[in-house]
Short mmCIF file of C-alpha atoms and ligand atoms in Angstrom, two decimals:
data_model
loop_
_atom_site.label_atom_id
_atom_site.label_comp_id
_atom_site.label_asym_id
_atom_site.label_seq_id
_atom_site.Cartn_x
_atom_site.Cartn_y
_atom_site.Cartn_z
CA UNK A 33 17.21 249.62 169.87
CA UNK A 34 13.51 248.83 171.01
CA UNK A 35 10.70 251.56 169.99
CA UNK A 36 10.41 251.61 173.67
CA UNK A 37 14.36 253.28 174.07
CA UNK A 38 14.13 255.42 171.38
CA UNK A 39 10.59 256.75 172.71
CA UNK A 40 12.42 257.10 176.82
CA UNK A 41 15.37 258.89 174.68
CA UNK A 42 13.66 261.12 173.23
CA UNK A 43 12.09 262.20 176.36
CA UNK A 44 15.63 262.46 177.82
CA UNK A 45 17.02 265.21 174.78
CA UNK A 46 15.43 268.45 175.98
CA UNK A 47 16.21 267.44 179.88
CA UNK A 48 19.54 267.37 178.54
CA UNK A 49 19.39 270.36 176.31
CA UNK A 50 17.79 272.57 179.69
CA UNK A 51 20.83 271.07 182.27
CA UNK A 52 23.44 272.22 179.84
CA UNK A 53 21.99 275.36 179.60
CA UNK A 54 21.53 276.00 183.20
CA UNK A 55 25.32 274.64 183.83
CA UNK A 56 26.58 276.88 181.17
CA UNK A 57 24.63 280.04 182.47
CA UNK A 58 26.34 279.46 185.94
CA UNK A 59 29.29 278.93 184.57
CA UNK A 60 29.63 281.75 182.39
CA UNK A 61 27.80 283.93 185.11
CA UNK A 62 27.45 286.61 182.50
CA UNK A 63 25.36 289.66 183.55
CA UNK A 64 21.22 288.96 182.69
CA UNK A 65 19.83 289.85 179.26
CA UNK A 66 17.49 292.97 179.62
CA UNK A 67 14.47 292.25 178.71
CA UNK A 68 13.45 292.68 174.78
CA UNK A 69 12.61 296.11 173.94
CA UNK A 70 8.86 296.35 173.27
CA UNK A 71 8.22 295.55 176.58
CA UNK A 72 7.28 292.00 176.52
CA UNK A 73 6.25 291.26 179.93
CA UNK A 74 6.84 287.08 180.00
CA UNK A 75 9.51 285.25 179.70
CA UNK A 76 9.55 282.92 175.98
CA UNK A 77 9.97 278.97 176.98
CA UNK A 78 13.49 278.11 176.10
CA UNK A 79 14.02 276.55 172.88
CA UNK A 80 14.15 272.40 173.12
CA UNK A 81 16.83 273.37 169.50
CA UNK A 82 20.13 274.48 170.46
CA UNK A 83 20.97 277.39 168.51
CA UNK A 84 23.57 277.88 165.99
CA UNK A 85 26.14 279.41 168.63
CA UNK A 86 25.46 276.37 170.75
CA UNK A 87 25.92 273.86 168.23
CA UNK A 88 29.31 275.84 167.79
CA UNK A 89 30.35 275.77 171.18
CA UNK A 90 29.28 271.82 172.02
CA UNK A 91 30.85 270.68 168.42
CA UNK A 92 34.55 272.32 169.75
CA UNK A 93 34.02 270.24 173.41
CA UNK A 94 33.01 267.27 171.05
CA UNK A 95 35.84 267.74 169.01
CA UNK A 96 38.35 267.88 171.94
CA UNK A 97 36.83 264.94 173.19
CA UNK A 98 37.06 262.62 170.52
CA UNK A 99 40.35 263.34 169.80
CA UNK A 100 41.34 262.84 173.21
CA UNK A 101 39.22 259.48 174.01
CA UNK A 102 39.73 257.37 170.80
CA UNK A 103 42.22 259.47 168.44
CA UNK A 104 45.38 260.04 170.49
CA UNK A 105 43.82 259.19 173.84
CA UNK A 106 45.44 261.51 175.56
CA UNK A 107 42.88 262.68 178.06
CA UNK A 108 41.66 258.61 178.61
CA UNK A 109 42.44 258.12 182.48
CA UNK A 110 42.52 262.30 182.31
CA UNK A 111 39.75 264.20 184.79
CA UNK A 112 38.33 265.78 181.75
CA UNK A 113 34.77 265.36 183.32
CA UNK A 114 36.19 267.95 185.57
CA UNK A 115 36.31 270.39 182.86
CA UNK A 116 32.62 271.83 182.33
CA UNK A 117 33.07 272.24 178.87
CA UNK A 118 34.01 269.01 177.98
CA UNK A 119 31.34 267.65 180.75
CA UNK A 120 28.87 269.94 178.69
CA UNK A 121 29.57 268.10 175.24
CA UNK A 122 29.39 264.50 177.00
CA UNK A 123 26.15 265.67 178.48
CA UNK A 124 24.33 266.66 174.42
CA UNK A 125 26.58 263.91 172.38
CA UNK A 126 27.95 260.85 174.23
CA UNK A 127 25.41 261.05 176.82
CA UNK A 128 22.41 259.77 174.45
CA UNK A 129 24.93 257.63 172.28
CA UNK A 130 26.01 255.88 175.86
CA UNK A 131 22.62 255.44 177.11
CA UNK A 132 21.21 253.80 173.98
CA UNK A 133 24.08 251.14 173.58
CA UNK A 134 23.18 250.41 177.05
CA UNK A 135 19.40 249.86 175.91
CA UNK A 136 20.44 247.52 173.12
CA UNK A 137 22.62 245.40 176.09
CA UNK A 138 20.26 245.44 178.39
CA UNK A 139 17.58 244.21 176.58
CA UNK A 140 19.77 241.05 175.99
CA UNK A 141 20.12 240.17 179.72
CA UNK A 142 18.23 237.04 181.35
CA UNK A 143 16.45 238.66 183.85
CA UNK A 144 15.41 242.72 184.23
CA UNK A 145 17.54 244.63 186.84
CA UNK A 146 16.24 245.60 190.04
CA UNK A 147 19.17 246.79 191.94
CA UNK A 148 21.63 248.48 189.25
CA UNK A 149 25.20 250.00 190.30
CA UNK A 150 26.94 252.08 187.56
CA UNK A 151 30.23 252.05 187.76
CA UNK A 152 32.42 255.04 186.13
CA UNK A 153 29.20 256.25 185.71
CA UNK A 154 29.86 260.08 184.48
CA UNK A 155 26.25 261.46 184.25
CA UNK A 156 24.41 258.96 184.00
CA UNK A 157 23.54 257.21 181.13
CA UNK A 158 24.05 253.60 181.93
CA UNK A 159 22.45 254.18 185.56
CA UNK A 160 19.21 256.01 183.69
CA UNK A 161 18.98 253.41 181.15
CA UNK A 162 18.67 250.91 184.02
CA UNK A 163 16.00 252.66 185.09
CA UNK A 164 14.00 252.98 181.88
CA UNK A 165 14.38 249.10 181.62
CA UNK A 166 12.68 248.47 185.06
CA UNK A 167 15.60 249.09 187.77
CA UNK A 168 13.81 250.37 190.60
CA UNK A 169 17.23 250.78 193.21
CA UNK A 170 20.05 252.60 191.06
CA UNK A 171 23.12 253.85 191.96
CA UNK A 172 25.76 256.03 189.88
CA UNK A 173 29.22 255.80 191.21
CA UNK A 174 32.06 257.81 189.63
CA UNK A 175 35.16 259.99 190.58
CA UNK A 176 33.72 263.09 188.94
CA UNK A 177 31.80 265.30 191.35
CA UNK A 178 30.96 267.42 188.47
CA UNK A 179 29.62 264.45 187.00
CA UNK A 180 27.83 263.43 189.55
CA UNK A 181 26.17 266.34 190.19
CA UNK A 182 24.77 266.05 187.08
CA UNK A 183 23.59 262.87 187.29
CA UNK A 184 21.48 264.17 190.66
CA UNK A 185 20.09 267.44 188.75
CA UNK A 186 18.92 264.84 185.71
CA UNK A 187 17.18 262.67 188.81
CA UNK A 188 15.38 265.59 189.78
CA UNK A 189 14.79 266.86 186.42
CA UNK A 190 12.72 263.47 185.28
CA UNK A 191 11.99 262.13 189.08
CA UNK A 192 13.72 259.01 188.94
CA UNK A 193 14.88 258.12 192.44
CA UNK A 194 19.40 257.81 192.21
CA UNK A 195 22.02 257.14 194.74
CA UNK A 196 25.32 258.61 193.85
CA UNK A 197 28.03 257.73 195.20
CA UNK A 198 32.61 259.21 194.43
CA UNK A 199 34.32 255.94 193.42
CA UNK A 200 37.11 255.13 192.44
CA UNK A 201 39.25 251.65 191.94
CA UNK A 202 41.27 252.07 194.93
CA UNK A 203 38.03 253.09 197.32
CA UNK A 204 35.53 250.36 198.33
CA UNK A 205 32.67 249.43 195.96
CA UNK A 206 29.31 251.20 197.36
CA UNK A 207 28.13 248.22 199.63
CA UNK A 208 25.49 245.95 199.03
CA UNK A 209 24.56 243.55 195.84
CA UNK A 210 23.21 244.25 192.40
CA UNK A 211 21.46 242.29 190.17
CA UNK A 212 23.23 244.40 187.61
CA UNK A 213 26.40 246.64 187.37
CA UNK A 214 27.04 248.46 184.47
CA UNK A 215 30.51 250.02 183.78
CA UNK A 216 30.33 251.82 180.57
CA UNK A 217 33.58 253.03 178.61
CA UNK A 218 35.73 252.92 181.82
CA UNK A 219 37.77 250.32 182.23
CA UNK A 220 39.45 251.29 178.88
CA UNK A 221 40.48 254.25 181.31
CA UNK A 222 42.03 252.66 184.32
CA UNK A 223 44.88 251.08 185.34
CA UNK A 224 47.07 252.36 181.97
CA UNK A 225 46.69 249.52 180.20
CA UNK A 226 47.19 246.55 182.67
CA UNK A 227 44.98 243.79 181.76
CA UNK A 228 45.68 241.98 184.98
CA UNK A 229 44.87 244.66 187.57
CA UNK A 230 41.54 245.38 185.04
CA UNK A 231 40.84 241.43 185.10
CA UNK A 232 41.56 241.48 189.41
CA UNK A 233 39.02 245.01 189.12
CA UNK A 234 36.56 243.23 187.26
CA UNK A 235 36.58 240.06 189.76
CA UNK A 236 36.00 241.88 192.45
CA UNK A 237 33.16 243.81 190.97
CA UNK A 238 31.50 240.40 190.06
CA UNK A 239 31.03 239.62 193.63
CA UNK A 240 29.11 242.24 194.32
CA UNK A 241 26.56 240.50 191.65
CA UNK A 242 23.60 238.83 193.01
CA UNK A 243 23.15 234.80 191.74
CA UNK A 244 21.98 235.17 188.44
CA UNK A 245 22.33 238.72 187.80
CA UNK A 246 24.97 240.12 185.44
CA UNK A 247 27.98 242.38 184.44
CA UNK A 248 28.14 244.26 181.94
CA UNK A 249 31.02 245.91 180.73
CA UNK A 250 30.72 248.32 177.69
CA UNK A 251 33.87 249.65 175.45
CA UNK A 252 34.51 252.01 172.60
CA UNK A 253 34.67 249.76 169.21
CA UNK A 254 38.39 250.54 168.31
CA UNK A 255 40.57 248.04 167.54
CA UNK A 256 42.42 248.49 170.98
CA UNK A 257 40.02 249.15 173.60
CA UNK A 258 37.99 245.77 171.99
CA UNK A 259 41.13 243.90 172.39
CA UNK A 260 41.99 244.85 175.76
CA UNK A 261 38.41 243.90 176.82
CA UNK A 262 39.19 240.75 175.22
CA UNK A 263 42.00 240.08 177.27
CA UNK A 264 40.37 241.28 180.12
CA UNK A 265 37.88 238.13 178.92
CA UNK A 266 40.46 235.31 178.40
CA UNK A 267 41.82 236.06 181.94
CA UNK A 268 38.23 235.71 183.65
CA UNK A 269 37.40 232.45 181.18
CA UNK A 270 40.32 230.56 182.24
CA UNK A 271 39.30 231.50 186.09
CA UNK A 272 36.31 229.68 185.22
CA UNK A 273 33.75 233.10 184.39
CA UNK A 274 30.85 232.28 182.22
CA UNK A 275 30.13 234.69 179.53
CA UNK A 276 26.41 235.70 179.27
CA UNK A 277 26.91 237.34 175.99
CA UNK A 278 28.46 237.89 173.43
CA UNK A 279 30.06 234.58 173.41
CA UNK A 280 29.10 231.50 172.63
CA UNK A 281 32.51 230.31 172.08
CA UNK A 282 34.02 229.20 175.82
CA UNK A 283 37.96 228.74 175.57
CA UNK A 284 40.29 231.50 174.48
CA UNK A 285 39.26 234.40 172.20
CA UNK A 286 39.97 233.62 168.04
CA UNK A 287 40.04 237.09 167.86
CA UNK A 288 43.06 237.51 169.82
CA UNK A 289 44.98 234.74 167.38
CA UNK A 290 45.84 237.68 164.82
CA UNK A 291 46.71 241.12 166.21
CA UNK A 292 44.45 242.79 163.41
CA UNK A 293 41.06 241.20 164.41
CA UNK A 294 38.80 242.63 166.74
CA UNK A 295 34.65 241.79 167.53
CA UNK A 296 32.63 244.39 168.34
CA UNK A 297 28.97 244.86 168.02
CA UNK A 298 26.76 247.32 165.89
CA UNK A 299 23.20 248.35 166.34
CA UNK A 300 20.64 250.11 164.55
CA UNK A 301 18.88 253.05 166.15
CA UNK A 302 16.89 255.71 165.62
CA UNK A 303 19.65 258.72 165.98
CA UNK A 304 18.05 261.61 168.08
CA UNK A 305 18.11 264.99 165.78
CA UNK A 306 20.15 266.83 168.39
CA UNK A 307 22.93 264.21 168.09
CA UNK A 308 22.65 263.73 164.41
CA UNK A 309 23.48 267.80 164.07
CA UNK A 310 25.99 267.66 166.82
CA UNK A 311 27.85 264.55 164.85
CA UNK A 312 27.41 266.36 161.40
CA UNK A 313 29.35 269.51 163.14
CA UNK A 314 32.34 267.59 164.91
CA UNK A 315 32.52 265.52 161.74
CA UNK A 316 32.16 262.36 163.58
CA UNK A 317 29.88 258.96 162.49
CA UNK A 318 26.89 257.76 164.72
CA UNK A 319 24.33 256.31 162.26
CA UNK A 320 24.61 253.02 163.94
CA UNK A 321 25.63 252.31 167.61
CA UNK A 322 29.26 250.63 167.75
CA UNK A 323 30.56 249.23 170.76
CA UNK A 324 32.53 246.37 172.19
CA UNK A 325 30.94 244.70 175.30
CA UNK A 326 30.91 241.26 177.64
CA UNK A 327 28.02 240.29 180.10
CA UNK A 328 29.50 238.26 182.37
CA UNK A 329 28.05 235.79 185.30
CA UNK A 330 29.36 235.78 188.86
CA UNK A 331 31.67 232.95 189.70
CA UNK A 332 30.52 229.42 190.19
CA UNK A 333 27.68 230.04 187.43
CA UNK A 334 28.07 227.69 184.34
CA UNK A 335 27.87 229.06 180.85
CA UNK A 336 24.36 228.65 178.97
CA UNK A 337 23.88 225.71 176.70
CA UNK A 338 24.13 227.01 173.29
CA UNK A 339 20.71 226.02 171.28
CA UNK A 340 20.68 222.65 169.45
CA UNK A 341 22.15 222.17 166.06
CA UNK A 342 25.07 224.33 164.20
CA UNK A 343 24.86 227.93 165.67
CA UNK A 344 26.85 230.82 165.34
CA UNK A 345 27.30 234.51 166.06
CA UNK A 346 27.80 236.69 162.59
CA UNK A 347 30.92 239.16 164.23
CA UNK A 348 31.82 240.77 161.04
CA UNK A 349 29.93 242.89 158.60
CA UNK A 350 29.10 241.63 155.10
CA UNK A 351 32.05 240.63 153.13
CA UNK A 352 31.20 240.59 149.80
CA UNK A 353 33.27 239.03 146.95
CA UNK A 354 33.11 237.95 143.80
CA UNK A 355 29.68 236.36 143.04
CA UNK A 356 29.65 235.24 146.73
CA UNK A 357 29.00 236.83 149.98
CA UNK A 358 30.99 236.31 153.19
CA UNK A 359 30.73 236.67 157.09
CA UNK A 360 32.96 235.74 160.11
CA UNK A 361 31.11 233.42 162.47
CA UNK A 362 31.76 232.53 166.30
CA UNK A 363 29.99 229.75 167.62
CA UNK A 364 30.73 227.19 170.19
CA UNK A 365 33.56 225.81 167.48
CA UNK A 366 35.18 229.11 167.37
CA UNK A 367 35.61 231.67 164.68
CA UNK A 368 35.54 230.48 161.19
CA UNK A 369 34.67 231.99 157.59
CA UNK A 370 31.02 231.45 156.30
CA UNK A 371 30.69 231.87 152.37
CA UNK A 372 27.99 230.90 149.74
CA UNK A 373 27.90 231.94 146.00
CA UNK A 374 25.31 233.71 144.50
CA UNK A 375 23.93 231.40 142.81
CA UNK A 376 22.86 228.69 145.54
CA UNK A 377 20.79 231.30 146.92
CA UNK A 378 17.41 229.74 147.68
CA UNK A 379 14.49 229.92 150.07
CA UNK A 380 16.23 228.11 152.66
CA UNK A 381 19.44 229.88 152.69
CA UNK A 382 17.92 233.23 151.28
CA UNK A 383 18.22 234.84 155.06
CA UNK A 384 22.84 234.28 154.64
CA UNK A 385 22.67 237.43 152.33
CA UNK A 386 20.58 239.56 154.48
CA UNK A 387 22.57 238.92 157.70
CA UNK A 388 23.40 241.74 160.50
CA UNK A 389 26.40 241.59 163.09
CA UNK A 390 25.56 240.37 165.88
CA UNK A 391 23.02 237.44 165.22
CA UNK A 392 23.01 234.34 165.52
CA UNK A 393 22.03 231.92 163.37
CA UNK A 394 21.84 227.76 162.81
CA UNK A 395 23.34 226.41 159.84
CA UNK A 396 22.05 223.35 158.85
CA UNK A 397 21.37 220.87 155.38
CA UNK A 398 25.07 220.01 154.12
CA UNK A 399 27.74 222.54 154.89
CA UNK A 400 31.34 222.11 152.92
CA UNK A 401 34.47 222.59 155.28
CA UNK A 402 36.40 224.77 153.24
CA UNK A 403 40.11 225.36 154.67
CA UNK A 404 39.51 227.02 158.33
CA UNK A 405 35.57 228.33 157.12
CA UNK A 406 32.11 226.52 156.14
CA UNK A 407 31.18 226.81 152.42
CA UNK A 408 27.33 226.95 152.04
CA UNK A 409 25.90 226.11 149.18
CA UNK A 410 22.05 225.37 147.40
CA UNK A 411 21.65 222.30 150.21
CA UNK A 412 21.95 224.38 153.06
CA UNK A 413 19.50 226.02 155.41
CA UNK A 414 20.46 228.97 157.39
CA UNK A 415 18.01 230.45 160.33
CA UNK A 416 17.82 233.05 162.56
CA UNK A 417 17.91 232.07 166.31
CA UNK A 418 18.50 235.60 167.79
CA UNK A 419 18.82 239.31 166.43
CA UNK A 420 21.14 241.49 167.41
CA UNK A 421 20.63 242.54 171.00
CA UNK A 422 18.21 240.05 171.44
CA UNK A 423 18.59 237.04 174.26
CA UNK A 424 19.73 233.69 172.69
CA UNK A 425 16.59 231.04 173.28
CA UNK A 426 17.91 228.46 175.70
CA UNK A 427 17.73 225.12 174.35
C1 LIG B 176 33.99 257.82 178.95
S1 LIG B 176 33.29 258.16 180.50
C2 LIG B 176 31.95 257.04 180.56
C3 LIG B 176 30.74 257.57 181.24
C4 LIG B 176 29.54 256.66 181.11
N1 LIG B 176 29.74 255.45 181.86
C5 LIG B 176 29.26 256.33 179.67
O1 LIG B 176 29.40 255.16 179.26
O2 LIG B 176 28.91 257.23 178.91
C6 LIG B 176 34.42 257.43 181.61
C7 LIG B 176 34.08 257.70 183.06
O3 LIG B 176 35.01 256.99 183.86
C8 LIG B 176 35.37 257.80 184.95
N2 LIG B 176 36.69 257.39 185.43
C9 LIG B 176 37.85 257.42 184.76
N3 LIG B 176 38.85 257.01 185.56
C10 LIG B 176 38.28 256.74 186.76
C11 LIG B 176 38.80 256.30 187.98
N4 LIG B 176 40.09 256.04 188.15
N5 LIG B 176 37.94 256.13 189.01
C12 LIG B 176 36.62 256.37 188.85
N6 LIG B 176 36.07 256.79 187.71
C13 LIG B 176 36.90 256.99 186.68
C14 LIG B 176 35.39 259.20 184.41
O4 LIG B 176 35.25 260.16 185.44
C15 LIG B 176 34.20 259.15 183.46
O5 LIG B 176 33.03 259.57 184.11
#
C-alpha cells in the first residue's frame, strides 16, 4: 500500500473510533456519567485509544465474526450487519483491513475512477477508498440499513460527498454507469454457492461499466472463496471477458486443475495500531493484506497485450528447498514451477531470490524446461516488470 493510503487511513482510525462510540452510546442508552467529582467544569476530548474494556468488547464481535465469515461460515449470506455489535467490530477491524486491500487494487487499475458504485458495500470501505484515490461521484449500495447508515454518518464525519443506496441481487442496480464498481467480500455471500447465478450477477454488473472502466471484485484468501471466484472467472473468460488483472494467463484457470491450489494475492502495509491491538486480542493474523481478487473489463474489450519477452506473475510465496529456491509462476503459458539453485545466483538473476507474490517478472538468457516448470540457472536473467499492486507496462 502507497504512503499516500496508509497516510488517508490513518486519518480514517479515530473517525472510526468516535462513530463506534457514538453507535454504542445509543445503543446501550445507559443513563449519563455525572460529572467527575472535583467539579471539573469541561468536558475531556474523547480518547482517539480505545480503552481496555473496549478492546474487550470489539475483540468478542471480532471473534464472532471470524468464526462465522471464514471458520464455519455460518453467518456468510447471514444479516449479521444487522446486529450492532457485530456492525461495531466490522466498523474498528475489517473496516480498515477492507479499505486498504482496496487501495492496493485500485492503484493497479488503468485509469482513476470518477464515478464509483460499491456494491455489498457494508460501511464503506471500498466506496471511501474510491474516494481517497480520486472518485469524485460515489455510491455505496448494500442491504444493510444499519450499514448504510454508517456509511452516511462517516460521509459527514470526513465531508466526502456519498450516495447510498438498499441493494440487493434481486432489486435493480442503482441506475446509471461507473467507471468503477467495487464489490468487496460479497459475492462469496450470495447465491449459496452457485457459481452460475454469481457468474449471470457479475455480467450484469459489468454493463453498468463505462468503456474502459473496470470491475473489481475482492474475496477473502481461503482456499474456497478464491476458488469460487475462480470459477466465477472461467465462466466470464469463456463468454469472452477480458481480465484486467490478475491474469495474464487467458484460457481456463491452472489453478482450478488440482482441487488443493488456490491464487490469491498478499500485500504489505503499514498495519494501523488500533487494528494491530484488535488482531492481537481476537488472536487473528493481519501483518500483510491477503485477498483474492479479479478486475475485469466490460464485454467486447480485448485483453491487454502482455509485455514483450517471457513474463510471468509469481502466485505463490517462496518455496524454498534444498540449496534452491522455488516459486509458482502464471504467465500467458499458464502456471508452471520456477526453480534455480543457490549457486547460479548472480547479478542478473540475483532479483529470483528476493521475489514477492504478486509480481511480475521477465525471464530471459537460457531457461531449462524441467518436467511441467522452468529451471533457471547462472545464464539466466530475471527482471522485474511490475510490483505487486502495481499496473503491468503495456508493451
Ligand atoms: C463481508 S461484508 C463486506 C463489506 C465491504 N464491502 C468490505 O469489503 O469490507 C459483506 C456485505 O455484503 C452484504 N450482503 C450480503 N448478502 C447480500 C445480499 N443478498 N444483498 C445485498 N448485500 C448483501 C452484507 O450486508 C455486507 O455488508
Amino acid at each position: 500500500m502507497s504512503g499516500d493510503a496508509a497516510r488517508d487511513l490513518e486519518g480514517w482510525i479515530p473517525r472510526l473510533i468516535t462513530l463506534w462510540r457514538e453507535q454504542r452510546a445509543a445503543r446501550t442508552k445507559g443513563p449519563r456519567q455525572p460529572p467527575p467529582r472535583g467539579g471539573r467544569h469541561f468536558e475531556e476530548p474523547p480518547s482517539p485509544k480505545l480503552t481496555p474494556q473496549e478492546i474487550k468488547e470489539v475483540g468478542a464481535g471480532i471473534k464472532r465474526l471470524s468464526h462465522g465469515l471464514t471458520r464455519e461460515r455460518e453467518l456468510a449470506g447471514a444479516k449479521y450487519m444487522d446486529d450492532p455489535a457485530l456492525l461495531g467490530a466490522y466498523l474498528l477491524f475489517y473496516w480498515p483491513v477492507s479499505y486498504a486491500q482496496s487501495r492496493s487494487l485500485l492503484s493497479e487499475l488503468p485509469t482513476r475512477p470518477r464515478a464509483l458504485l460499491d456494491l455489498g458495500s457494508g460501511p464503506g470501505p471500498l466506496a471511501f477508498a474510491g474516494i481517497d484515490a480520486g472518485a469524485s461521484e460515489t455510491i455505496a449500495a448494500d442491504r444493510s440499513k444499519p450499514a448504510l447508515e454508517l456509511a452516511r454518518q462517516l460521509a459527514i464525519a470526513s465531508s466526502e460527498s456519498l450516495g447510498t443506496r438498499e441493494w440487493s441481487p434481486e432489486r435493480p442496480l442503482p441506475e446509471g454507469k461507473f467507471d468503477v464498481i467495487t464489490m468487496g467480500h460479497v459475492l462469496n455471500e450470495l447465491f449459496n454457492g452457485d457459481i452460475q447465478k454469481r457468474a449471470d450477477l457479475v455480467e450484469k454488473v459489468l454493463e453498468r461499466v463505462k468503456p474502459g472502466g473496470s470491475l473489481v471484485v475482492m474475496e477473502p484468501a481461503l482456499r474456497d472463496t478464491s476458488r469460487a471466484l475462480l470459477q466465477v472467472r472461467d465462466v466470464l473468460v469463456a463468454k469472452g471477458y477480458a481480465v484486467r488483472a490478475p491474469c495474464l494467463f487467458r484460457g481456463a484457470c491452472p489453478a482450478l486443475v488440482k482441487p488443493s491450489d488456490w491464487c490469491h494475492a498478499e500485500r504489505q502495509w503499514r498495519m494501523p495500531p488500533l487494528t494491530e491491538v484488535l488482531a492481537r486480542t481476537a488472536g487473528l493474523h493481519k501483518e500483510s493484506l491477503k485477498m483474492s481478487y479479479l478486475v475485469l473489463a466490460p464485454k467486447g474489450e480485448a485483453w491487454a497485450e502482455p509485455p514483450p519477452g517471457r513474463v510471468l506473475r509469481i502466485v505463490s510465496e517462496a518455496l524454498e528447498g534444498k540449496g534452491r529456491q522455488r516459486f509458482m509462476g502464471c504467465g500467458p503459458e499458464g502456471r508452471i514451477g520456477l526453480a534455480m539453485q543457490d549457486k547460479h545466483r548472480n547479478a542478473g538473476n540475483e532479483k529470483f531470490f528476493h521475489l514477492n507474490r504478486g509480481e511480475v517478472i521477465r525471464i530471459g538468457g537460457e531457461v531449462e524446461a524441467k518436467g511441467d516448470g522452468a529451471g533457471l540457472s547462472d545464464r539466466s536473467t530475471v527482471e522485474i516488470v511490475a510490483r505487486a499492486g502495481q499496473a503491468v507496462p503495456k508493451p
